[in-house]
Short mmCIF file of C-alpha atoms in Angstrom, two decimals:
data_model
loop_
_atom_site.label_atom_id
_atom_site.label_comp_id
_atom_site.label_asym_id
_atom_site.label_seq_id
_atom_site.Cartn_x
_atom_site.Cartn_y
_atom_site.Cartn_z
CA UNK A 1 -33.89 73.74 162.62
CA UNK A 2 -33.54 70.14 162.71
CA UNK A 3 -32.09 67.46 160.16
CA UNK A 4 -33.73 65.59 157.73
CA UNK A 5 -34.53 62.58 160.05
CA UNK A 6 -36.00 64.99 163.00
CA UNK A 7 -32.60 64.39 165.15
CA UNK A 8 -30.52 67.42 166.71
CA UNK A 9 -32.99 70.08 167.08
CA UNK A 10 -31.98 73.67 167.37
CA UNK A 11 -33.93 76.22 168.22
CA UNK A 12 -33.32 79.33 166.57
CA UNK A 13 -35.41 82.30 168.02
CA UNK A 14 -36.52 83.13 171.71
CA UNK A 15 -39.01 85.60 171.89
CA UNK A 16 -42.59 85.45 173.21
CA UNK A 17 -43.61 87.17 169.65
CA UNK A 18 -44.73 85.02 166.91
CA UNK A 19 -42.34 84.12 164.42
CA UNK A 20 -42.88 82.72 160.96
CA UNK A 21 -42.46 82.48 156.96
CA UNK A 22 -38.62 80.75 157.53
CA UNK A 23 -36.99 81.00 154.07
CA UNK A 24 -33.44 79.30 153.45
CA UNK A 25 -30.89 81.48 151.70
CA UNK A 26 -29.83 79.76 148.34
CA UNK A 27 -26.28 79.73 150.20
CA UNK A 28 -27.88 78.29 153.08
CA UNK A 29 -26.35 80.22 155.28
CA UNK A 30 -29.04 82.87 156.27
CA UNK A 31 -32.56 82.44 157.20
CA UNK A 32 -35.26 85.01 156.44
CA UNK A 33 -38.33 85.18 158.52
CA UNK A 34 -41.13 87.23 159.26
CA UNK A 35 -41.80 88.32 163.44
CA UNK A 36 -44.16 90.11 165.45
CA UNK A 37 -41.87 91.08 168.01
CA UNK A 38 -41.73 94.19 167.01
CA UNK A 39 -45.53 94.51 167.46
CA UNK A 40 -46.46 94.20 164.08
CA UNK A 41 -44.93 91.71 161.33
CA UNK A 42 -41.75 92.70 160.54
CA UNK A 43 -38.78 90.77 158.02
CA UNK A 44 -35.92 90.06 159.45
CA UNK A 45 -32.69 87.70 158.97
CA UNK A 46 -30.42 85.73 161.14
CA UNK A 47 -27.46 82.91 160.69
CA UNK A 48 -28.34 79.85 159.99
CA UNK A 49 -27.27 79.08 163.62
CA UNK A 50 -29.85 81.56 165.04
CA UNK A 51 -27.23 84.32 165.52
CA UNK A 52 -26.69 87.73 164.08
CA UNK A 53 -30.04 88.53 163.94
CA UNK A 54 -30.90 91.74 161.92
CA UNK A 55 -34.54 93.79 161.20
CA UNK A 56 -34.91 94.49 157.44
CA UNK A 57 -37.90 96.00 157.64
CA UNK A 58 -39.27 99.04 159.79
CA UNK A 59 -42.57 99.95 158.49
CA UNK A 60 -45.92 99.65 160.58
CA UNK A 61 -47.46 97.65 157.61
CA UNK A 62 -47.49 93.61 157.93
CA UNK A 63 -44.24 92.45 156.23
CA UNK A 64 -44.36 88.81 155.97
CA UNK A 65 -43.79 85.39 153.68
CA UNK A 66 -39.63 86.17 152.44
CA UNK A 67 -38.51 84.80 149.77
CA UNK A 68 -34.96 85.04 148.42
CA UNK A 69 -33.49 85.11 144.96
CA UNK A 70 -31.89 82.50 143.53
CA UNK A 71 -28.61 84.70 143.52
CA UNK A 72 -29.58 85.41 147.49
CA UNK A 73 -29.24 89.29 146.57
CA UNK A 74 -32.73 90.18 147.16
CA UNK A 75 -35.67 89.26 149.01
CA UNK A 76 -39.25 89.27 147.36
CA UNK A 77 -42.07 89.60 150.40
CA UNK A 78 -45.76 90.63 150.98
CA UNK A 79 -46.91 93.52 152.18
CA UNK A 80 -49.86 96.00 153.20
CA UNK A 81 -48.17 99.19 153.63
CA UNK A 82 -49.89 101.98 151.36
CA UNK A 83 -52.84 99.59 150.98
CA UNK A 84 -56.27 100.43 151.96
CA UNK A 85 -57.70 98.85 154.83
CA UNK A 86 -58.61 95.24 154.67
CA UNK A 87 -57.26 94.22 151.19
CA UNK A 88 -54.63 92.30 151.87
CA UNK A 89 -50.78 92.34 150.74
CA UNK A 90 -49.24 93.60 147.78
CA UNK A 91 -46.00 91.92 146.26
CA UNK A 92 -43.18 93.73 146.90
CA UNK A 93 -38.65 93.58 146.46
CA UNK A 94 -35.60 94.83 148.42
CA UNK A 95 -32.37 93.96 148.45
CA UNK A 96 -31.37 91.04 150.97
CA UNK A 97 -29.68 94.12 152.98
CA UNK A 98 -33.29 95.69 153.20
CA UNK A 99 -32.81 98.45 151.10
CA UNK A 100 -34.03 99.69 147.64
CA UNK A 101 -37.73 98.81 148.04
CA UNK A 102 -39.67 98.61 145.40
CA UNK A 103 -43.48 97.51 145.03
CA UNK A 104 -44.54 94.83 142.01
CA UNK A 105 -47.70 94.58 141.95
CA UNK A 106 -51.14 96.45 143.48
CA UNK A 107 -52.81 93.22 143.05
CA UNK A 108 -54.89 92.90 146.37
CA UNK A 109 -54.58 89.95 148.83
CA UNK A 110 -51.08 88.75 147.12
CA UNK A 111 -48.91 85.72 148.76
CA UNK A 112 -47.02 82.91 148.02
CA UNK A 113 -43.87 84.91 146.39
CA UNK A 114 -41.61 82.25 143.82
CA UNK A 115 -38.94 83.66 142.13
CA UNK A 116 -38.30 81.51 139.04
CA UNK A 117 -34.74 79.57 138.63
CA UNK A 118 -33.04 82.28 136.43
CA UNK A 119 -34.21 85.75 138.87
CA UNK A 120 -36.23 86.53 136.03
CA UNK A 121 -39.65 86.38 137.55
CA UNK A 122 -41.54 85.76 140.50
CA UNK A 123 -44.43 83.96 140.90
CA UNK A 124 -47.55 85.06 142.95
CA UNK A 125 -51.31 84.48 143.82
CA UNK A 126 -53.59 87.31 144.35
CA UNK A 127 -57.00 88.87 143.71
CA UNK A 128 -56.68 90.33 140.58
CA UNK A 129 -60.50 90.41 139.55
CA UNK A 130 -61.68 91.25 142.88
CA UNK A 131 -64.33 88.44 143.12
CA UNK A 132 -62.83 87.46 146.27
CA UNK A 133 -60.32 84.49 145.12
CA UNK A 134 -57.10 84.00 144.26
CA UNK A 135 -55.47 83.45 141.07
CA UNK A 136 -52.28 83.09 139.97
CA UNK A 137 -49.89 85.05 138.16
CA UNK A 138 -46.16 86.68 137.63
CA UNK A 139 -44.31 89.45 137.34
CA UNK A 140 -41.28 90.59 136.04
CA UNK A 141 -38.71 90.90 138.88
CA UNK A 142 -37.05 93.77 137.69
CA UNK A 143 -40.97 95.63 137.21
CA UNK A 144 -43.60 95.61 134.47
CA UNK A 145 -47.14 94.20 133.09
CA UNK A 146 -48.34 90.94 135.26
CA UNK A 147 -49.18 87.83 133.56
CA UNK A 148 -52.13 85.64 134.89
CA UNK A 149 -51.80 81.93 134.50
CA UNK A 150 -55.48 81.16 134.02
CA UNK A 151 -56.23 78.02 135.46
CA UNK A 152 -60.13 79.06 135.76
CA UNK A 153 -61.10 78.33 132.14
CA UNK A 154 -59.48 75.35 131.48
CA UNK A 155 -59.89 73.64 134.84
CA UNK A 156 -62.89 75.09 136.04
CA UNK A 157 -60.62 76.57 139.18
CA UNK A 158 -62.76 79.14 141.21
CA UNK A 159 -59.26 79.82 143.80
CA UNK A 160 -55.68 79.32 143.16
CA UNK A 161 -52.49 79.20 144.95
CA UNK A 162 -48.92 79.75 143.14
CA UNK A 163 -46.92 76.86 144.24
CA UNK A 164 -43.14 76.54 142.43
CA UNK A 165 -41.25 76.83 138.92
CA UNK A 166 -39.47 73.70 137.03
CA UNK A 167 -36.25 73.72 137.08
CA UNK A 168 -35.70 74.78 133.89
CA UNK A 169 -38.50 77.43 134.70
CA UNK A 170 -41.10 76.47 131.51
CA UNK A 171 -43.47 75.13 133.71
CA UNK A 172 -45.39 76.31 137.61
CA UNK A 173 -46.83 74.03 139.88
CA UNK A 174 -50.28 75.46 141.29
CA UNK A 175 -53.04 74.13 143.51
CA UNK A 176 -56.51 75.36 143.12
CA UNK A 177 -59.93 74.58 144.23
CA UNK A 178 -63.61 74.52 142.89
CA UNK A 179 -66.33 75.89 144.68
CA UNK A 180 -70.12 74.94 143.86
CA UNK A 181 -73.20 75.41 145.28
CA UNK A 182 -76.52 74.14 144.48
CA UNK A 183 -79.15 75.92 146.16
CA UNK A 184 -82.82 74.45 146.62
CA UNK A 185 -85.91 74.34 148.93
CA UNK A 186 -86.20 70.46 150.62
CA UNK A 187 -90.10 69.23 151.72
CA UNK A 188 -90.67 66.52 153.70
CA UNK A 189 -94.50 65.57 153.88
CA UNK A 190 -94.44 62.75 155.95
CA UNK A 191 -91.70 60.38 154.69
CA UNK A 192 -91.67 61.65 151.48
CA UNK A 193 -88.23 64.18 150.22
CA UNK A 194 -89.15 66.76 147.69
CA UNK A 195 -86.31 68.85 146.52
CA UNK A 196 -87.10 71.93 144.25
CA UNK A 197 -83.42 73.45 142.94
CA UNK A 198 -83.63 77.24 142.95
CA UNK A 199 -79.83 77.68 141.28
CA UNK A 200 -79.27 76.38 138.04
CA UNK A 201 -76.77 73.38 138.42
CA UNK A 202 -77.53 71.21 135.63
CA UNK A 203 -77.98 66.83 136.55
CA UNK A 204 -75.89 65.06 139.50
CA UNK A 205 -76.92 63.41 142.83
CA UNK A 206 -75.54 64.02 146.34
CA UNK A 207 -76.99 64.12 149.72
CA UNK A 208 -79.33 66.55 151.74
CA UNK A 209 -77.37 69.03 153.61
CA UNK A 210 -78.45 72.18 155.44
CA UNK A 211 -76.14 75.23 155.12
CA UNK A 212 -76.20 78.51 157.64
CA UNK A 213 -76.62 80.71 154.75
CA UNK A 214 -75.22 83.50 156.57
CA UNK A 215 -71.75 81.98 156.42
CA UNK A 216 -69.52 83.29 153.18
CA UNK A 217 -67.98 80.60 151.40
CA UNK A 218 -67.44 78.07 154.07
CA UNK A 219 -70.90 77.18 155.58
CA UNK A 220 -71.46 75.12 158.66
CA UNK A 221 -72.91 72.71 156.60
CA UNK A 222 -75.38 69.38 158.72
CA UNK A 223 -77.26 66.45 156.97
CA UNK A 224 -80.31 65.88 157.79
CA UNK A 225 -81.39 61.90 159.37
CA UNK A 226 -84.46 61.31 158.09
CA UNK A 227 -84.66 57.53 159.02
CA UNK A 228 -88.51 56.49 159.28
CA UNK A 229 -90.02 57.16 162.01
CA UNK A 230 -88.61 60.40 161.97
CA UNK A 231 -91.26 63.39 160.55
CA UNK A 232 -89.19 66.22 160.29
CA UNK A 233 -86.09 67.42 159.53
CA UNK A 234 -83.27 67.17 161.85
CA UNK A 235 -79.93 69.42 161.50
CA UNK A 236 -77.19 67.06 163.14
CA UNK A 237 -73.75 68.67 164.37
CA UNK A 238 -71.36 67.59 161.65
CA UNK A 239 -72.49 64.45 159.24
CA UNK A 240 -75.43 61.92 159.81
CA UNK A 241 -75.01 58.34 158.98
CA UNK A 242 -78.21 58.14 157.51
CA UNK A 243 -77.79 61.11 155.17
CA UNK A 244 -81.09 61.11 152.56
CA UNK A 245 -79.82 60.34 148.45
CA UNK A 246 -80.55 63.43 146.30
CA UNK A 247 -80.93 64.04 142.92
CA UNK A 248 -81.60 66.60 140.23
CA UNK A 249 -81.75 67.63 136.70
CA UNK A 250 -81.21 70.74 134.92
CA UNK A 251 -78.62 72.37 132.34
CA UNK A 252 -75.07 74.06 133.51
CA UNK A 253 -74.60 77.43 132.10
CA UNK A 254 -70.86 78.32 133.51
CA UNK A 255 -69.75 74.46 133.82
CA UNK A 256 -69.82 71.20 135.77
CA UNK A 257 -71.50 71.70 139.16
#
């Protein structure tokens, strides 16, 4: 811990495990954390002065990202214990003590727990359509049906991330990204570009890039310098200052490319 300006820093842990997720207690007297120490992540709480450390959790799951109630009675978290392999966390409760869990959700690949001012709900981002993104979402704190916040079809948002409640709890902050591709076949005969679209993107204009297509979702994208005299294509590491203009024309079934 530090204060605000950066001055009279305090370290809190010292153990060659990884620890992370810190989460003030509303009291501030507590902090939450997640740890590997233990060999696998694990909650567990300390003073605010790094002492009286305690393990709330003893499960061989991943226990991680705390978050405490507003009343600093319980502790929402994310977890993969019962889950099948390689889907993620679910959202689950205890008390700040570590007992009485209780799981919220079976959404897959859940994080970013918010409980809302009042304790009423908490706020979340998973999976729930299982197209590989996030979207966001609450759920009653005390259990019961979750309710997406559907950013997607007003916003065009392919992922989304739960961020925090108002104050007066009416309203969520949320970041979320669009993803678009436009796929296509580029020609170069001598010094002339032809571009032939093979995904239907509707109009725009961009630059030639060139995409390892065997990368999911992030590819390792290069532009291609085409700067006369050059007669071929040339895949640069990272961006070329002489990237080639682009354009196409089309109609956009799903929305804006």
């Amino acid at each position: 811990s530090m204060a605000i300006d950066g001055t009279s820093a305090l370290r809190l842990t010292n153990d060659a495990a990884e620890d992370s997720d810190p989460a003030w207690s509303p009291d501030g007297t507590r902090i939450a954390f997640s740890s590997m120490r233990s060999g696998n992540a694990e909650i567990y709480v300390m003073h605010a002065d790094g002492t009286g450390l305690t393990r709330l959790t003893t499960d061989g799951a991943q226990d991680v990202e705390p978050a405490w109630s507003p009343d600093g009675t319980r502790i929402a978290f994310i977890s993969d214990r019962g889950a099948p392999a390689n889907t993620g966390g679910r959202l689950w409760v205890m008390d700040a003590s570590g007992e009485n869990l209780s799981q919220l959700s079976s959404m897959r690949d859940a994080g970013d727990p918010a409980w809302s001012p009042d304790g009423a709900k908490i706020g979340f981002d998973a999976d729930i359509d299982l197209d590989g993104w996030s979207d966001t979402m609450w759920v009653p704190a005390a259990g019961g049906a979750v309710t997406v916040v559907d950013l997607g079809n007003s916003y065009w948002m392919t992922e989304q991330w739960f961020g925090s409640w108002s104050p007066d709890g009416r309203y969520i902050f949320a970041t979320g990204v669009y993803y678009g591709w436009v796929g296509g076949v580029v020609t170069l005969v001598g010094h002339t570009l032809t571009y032939k679209p093979t995904d239907n993107w509707g109009s725009g204009t961009g630059t030639v890039r060139f995409a390892d297509t065997t990368t999911d979702r992030d590819p390792d994208c290069q532009a291609a310098d085409l700067t006369p005299p050059v007669t071929a294509a040339q895949p640069l590491p990272a961006v070329s200052s002489a990237a080639i203009a682009l354009s196409w024309s089309g109609s956009a079934p799903d929305g804006p490319a």
